[in-house]
Short mmCIF file of N, CA, C and O in Angstrom, two decimals:
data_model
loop_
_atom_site.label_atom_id
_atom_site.label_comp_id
_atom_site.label_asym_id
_atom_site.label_seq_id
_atom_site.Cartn_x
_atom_site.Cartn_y
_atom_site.Cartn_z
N UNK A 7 23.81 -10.10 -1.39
CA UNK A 7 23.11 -8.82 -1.46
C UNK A 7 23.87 -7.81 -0.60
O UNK A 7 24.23 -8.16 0.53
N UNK A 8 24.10 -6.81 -0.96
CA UNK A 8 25.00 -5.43 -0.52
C UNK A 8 24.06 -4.87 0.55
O UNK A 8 22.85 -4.79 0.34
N UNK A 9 24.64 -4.49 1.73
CA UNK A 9 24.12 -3.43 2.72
C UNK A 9 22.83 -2.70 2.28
O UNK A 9 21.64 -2.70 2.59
N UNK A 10 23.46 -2.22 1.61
CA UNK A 10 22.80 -0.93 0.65
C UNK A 10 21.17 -1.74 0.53
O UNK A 10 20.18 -1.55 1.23
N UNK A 11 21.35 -2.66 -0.61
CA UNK A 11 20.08 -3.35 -1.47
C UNK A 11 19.14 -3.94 -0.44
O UNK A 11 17.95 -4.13 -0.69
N UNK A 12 19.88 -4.31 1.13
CA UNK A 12 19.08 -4.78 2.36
C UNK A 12 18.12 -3.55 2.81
O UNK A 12 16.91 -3.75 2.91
N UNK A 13 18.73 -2.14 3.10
CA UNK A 13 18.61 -0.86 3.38
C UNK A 13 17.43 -0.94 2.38
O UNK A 13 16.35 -1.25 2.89
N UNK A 14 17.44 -0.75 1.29
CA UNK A 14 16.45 -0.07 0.04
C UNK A 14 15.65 -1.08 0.46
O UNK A 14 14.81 -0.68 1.27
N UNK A 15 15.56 -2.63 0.13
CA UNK A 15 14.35 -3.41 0.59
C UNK A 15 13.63 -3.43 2.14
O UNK A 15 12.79 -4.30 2.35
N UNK A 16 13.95 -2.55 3.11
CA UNK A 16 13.36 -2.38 4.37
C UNK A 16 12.61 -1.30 4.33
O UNK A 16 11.60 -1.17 5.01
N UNK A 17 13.19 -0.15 3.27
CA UNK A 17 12.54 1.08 3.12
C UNK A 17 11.15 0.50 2.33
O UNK A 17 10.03 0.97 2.52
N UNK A 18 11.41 -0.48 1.51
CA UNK A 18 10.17 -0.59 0.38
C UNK A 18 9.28 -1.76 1.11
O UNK A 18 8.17 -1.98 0.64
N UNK A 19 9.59 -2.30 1.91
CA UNK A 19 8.69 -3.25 2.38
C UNK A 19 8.02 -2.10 4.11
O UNK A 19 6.83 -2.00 4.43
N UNK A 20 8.82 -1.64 4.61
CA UNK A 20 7.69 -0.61 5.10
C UNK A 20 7.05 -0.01 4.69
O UNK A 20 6.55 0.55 5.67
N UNK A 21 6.50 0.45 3.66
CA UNK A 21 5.69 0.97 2.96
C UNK A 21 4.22 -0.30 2.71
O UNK A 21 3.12 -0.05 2.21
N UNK A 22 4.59 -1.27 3.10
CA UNK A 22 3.40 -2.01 3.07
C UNK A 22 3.23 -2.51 4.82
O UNK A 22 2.28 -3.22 5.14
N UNK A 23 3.98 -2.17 5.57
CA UNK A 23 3.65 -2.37 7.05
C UNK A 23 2.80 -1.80 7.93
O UNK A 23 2.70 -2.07 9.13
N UNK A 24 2.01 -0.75 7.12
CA UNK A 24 1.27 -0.25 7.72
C UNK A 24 -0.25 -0.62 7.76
O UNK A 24 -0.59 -1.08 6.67
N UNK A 25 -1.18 -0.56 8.58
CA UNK A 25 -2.23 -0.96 8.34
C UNK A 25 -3.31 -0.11 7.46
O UNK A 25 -3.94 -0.53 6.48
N UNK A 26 -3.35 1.18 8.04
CA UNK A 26 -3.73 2.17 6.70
C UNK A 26 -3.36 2.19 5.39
O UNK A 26 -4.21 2.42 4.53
N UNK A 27 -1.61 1.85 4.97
CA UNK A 27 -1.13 1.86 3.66
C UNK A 27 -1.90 0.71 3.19
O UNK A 27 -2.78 0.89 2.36
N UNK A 28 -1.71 -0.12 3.52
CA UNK A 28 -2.35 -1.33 3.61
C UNK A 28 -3.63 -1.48 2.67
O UNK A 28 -3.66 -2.10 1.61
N UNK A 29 -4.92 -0.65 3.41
CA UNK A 29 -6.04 -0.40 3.51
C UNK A 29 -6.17 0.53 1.87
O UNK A 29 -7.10 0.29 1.09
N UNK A 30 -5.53 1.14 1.71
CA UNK A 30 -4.99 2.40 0.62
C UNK A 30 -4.66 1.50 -0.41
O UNK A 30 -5.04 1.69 -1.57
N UNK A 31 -3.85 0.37 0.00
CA UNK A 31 -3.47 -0.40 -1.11
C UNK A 31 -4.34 -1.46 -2.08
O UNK A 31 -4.29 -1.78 -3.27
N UNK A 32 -5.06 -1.78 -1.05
CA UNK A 32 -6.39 -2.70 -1.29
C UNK A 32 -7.67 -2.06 -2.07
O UNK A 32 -8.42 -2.68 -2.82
N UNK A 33 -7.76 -0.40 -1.64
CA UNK A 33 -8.51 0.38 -2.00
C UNK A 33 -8.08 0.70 -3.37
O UNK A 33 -9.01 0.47 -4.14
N UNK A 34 -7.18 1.08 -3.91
CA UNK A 34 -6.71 1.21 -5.24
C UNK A 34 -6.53 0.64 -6.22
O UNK A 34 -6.63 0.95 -7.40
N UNK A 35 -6.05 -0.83 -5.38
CA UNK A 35 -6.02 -2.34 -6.31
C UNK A 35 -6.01 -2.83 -7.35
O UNK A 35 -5.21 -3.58 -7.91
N UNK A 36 -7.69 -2.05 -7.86
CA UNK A 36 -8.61 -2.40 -9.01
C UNK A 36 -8.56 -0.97 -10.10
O UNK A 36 -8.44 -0.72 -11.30
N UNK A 37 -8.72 -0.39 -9.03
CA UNK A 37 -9.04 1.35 -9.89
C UNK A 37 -8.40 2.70 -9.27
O UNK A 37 -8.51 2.94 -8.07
N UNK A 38 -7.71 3.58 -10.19
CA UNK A 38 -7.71 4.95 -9.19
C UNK A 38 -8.63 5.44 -8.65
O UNK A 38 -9.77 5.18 -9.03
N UNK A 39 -8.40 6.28 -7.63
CA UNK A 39 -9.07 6.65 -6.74
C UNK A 39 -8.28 8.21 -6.12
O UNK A 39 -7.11 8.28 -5.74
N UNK A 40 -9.45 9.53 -6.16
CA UNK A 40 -9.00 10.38 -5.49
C UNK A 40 -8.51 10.12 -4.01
O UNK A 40 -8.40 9.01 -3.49
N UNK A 41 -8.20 11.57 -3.30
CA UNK A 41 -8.34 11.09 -1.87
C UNK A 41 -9.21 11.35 -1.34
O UNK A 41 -9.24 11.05 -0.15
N UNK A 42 -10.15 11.90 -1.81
CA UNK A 42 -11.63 11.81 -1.15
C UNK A 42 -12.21 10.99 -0.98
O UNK A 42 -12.89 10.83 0.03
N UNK A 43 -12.11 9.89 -2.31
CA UNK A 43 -12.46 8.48 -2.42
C UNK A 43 -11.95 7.30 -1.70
O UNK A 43 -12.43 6.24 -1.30
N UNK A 44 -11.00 7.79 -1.67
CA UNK A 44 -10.08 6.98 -0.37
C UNK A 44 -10.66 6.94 0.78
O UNK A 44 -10.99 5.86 1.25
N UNK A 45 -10.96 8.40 1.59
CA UNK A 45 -10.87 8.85 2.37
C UNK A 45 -11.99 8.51 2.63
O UNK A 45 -12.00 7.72 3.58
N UNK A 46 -13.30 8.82 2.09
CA UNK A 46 -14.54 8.03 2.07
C UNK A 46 -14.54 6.34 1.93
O UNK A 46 -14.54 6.16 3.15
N UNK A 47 -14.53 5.71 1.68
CA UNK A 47 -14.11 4.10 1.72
C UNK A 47 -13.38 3.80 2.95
O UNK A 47 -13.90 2.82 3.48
N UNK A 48 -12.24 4.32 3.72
CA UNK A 48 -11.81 3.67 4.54
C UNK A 48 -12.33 4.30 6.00
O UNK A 48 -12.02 3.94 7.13
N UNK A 49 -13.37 5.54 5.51
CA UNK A 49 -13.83 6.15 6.53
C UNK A 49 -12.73 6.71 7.42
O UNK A 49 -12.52 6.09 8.46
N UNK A 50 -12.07 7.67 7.21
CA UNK A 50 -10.68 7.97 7.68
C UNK A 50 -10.52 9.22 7.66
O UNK A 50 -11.42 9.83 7.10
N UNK A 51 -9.47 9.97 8.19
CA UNK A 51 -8.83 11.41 7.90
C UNK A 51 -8.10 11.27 7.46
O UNK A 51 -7.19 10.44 7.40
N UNK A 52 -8.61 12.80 6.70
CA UNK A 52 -8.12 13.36 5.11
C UNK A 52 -6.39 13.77 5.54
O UNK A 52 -5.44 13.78 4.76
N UNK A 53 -6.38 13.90 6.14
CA UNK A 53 -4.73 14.71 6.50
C UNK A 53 -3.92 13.10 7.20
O UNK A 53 -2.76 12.95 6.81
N UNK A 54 -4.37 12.18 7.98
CA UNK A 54 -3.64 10.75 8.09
C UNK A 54 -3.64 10.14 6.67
O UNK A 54 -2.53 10.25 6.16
N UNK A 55 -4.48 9.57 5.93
CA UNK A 55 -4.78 9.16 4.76
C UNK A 55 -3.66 9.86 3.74
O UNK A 55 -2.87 9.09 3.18
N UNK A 56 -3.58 10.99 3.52
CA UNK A 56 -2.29 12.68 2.74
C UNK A 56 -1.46 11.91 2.99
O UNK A 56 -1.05 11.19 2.07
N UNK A 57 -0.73 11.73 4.72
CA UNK A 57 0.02 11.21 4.94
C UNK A 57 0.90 10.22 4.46
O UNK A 57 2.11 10.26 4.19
N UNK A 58 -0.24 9.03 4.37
CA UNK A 58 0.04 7.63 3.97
C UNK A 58 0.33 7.69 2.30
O UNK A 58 1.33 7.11 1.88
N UNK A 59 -0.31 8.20 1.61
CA UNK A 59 -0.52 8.69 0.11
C UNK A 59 1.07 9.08 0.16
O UNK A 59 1.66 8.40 -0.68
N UNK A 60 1.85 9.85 0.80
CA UNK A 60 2.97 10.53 0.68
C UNK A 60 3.89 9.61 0.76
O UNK A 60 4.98 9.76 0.21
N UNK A 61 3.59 8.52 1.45
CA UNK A 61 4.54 7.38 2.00
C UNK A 61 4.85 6.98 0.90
O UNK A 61 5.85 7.09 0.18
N UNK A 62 3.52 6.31 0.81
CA UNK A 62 3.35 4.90 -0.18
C UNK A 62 4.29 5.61 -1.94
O UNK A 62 5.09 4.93 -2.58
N UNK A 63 3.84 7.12 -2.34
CA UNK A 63 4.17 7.71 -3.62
C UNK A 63 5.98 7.99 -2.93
O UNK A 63 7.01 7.75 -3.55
N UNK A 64 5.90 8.33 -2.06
CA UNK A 64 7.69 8.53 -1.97
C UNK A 64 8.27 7.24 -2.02
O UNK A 64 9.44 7.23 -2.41
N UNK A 65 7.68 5.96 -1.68
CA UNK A 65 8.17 4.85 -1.85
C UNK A 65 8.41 3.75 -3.32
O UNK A 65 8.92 2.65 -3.51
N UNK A 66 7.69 4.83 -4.21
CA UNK A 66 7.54 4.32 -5.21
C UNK A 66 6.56 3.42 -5.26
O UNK A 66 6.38 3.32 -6.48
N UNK A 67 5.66 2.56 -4.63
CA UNK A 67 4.47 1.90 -4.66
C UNK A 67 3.15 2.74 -5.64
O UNK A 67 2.59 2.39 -6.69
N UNK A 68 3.01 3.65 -4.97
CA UNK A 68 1.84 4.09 -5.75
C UNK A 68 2.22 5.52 -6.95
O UNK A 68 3.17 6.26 -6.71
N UNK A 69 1.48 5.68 -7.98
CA UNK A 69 1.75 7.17 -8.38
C UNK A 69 0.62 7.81 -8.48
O UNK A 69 -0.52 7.37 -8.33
N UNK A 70 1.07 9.17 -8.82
CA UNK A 70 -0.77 10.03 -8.58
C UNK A 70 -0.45 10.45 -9.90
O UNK A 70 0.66 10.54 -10.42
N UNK A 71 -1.81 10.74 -10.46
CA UNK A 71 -1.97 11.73 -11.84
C UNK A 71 -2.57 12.93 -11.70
O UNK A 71 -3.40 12.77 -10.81
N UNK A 72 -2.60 13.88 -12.02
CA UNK A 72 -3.31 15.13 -12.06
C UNK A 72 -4.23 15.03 -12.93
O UNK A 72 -4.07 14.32 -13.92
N UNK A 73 -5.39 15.73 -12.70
CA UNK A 73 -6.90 15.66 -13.60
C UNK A 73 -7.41 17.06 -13.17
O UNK A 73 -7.96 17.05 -12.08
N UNK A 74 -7.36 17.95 -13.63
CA UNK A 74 -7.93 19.26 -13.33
C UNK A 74 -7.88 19.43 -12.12
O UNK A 74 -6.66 19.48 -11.90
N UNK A 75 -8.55 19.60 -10.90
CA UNK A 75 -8.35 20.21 -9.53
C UNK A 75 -7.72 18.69 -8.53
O UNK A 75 -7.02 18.64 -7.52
N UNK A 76 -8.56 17.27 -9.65
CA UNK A 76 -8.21 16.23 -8.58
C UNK A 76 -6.89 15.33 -9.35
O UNK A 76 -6.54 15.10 -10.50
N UNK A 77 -6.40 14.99 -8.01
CA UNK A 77 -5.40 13.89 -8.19
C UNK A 77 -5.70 12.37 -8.19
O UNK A 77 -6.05 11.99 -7.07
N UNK A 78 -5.66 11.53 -9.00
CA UNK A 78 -6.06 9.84 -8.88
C UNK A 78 -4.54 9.00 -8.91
O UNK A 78 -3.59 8.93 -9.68
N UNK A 79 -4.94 8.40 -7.53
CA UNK A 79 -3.80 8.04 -6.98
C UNK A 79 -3.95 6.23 -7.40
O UNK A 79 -4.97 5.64 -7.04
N UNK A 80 -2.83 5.47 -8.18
CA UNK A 80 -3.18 4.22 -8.56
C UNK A 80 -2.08 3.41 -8.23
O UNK A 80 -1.02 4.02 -8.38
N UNK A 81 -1.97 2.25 -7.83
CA UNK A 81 -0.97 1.54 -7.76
C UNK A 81 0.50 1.86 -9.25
O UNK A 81 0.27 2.30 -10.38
N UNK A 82 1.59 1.54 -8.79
CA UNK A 82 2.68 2.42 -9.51
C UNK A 82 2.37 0.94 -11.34
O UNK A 82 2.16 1.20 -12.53
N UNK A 83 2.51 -0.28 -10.67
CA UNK A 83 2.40 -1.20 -12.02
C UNK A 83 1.85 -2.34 -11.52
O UNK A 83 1.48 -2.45 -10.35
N UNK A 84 1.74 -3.52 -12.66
CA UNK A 84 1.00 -4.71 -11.86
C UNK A 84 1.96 -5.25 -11.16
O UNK A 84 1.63 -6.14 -10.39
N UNK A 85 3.34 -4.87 -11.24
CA UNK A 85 4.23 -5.85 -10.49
C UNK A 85 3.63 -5.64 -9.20
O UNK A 85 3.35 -6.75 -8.73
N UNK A 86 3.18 -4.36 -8.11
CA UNK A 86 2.69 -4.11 -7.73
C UNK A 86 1.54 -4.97 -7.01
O UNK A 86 1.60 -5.50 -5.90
N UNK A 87 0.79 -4.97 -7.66
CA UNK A 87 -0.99 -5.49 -7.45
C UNK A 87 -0.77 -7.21 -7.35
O UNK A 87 -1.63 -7.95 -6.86
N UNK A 88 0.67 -7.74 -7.98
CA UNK A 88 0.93 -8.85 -8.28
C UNK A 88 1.39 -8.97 -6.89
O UNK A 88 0.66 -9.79 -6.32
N UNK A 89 2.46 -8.41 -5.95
CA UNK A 89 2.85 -8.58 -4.70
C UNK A 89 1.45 -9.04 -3.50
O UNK A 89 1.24 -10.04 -2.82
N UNK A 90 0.76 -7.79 -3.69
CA UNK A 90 -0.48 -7.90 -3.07
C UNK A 90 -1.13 -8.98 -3.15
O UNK A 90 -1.67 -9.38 -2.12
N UNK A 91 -1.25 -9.66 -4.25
CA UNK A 91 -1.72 -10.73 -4.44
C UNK A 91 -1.15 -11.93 -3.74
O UNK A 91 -1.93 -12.79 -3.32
N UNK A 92 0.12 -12.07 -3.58
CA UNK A 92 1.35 -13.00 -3.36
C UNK A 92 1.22 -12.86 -1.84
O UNK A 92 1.70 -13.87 -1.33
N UNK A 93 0.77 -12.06 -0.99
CA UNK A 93 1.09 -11.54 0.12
C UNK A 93 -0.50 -12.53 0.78
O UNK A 93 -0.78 -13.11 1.83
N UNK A 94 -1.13 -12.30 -0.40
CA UNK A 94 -2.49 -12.87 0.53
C UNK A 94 -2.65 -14.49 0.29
O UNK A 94 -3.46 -15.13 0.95
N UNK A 95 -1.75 -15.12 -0.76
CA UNK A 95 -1.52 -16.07 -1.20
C UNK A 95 -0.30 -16.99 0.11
O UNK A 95 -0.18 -18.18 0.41
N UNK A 96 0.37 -15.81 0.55
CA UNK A 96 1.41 -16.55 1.12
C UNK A 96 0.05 -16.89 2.74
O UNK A 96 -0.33 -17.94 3.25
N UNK A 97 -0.27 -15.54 3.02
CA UNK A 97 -0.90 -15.45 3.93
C UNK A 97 -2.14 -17.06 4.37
O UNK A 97 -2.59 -17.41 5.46
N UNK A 98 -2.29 -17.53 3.27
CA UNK A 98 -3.09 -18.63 3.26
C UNK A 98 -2.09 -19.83 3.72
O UNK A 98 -2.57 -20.75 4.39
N UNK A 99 -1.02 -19.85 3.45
CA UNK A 99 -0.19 -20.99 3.67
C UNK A 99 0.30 -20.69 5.55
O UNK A 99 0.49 -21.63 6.32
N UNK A 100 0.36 -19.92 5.77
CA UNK A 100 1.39 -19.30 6.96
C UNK A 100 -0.13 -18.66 8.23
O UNK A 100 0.26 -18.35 9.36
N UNK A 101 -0.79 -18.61 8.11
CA UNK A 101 -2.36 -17.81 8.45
C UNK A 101 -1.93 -18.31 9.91
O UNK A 101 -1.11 -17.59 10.47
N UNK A 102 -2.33 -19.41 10.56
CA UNK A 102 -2.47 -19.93 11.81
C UNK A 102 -1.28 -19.14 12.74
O UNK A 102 -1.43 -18.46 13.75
N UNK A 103 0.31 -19.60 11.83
CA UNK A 103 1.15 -19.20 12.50
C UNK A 103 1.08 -17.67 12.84
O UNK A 103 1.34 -17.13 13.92
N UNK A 104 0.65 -17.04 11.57
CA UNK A 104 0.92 -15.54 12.36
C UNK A 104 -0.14 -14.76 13.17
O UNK A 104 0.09 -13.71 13.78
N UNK A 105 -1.67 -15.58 13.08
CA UNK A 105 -2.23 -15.62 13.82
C UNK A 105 -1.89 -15.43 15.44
O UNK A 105 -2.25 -14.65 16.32
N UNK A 106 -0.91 -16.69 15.32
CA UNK A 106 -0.37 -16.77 16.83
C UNK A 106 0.92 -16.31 17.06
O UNK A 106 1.40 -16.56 18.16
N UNK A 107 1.87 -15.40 15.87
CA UNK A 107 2.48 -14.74 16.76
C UNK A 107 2.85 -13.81 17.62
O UNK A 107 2.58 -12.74 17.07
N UNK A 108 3.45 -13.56 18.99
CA UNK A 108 3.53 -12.62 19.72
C UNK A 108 4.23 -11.42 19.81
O UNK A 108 4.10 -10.45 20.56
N UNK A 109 5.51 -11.85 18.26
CA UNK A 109 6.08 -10.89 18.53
C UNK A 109 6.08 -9.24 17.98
O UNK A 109 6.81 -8.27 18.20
N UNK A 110 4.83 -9.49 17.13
CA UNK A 110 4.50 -8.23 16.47
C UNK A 110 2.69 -8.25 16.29
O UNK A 110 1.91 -8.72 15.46
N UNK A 111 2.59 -7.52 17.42
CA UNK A 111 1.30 -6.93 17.71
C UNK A 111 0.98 -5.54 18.03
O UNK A 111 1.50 -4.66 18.72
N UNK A 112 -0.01 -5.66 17.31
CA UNK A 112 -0.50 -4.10 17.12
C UNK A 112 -0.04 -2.60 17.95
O UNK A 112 -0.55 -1.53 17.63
#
């Protein structure tokens, strides 16, 4: 794997390192969702939440649609929703250990 393709996969896997994106990601999952709807569900601010929305869509993870005044922001494809899935799947095998590790805490 080229420099480069290491570079592009650090950019795209931060985009899920966050705990808000995170939260955004889980929230969308199933269905679009404005950012009000967002914003309401994770009980959050509207301008941190913008933020994260900006991340996650500049990262290519999520896309937004336009609908008259509102935007519905949805995961980009299932490859997508399929990661998420894989992530909580791995998370079952690996749980204890990262439970206990020290070197990346909050």
């Amino acid at each position: 794997m080229t420099e480069k393709n290491i570079d592009l996969k650090i950019k795209l896997i931060h985009g899920f390192s966050n705990k808000v994106r995170l939260q955004i990601l889980e929230c969308i999952k199933e269905k679009e969702k404005t950012v009000s709807q967002i914003v309401e569900e994770l009980k959050g601010n509207q301008s941190n939440i913008s933020q994260h929305l900006a991340c996650l869509k500049g990262c290519g993870i999520i896309v937004g649609r336009n609908e008259g005044k509102y935007c519905y922001y949805s995961l980009r494809n299932e490859r997508i929703r399929e990661l998420l899935e894989m992530f909580d799947t791995v998370l079952e095998d690996v749980h204890s250990d990262v439970a206990c590790c020290a070197n990346h805490v909050d």
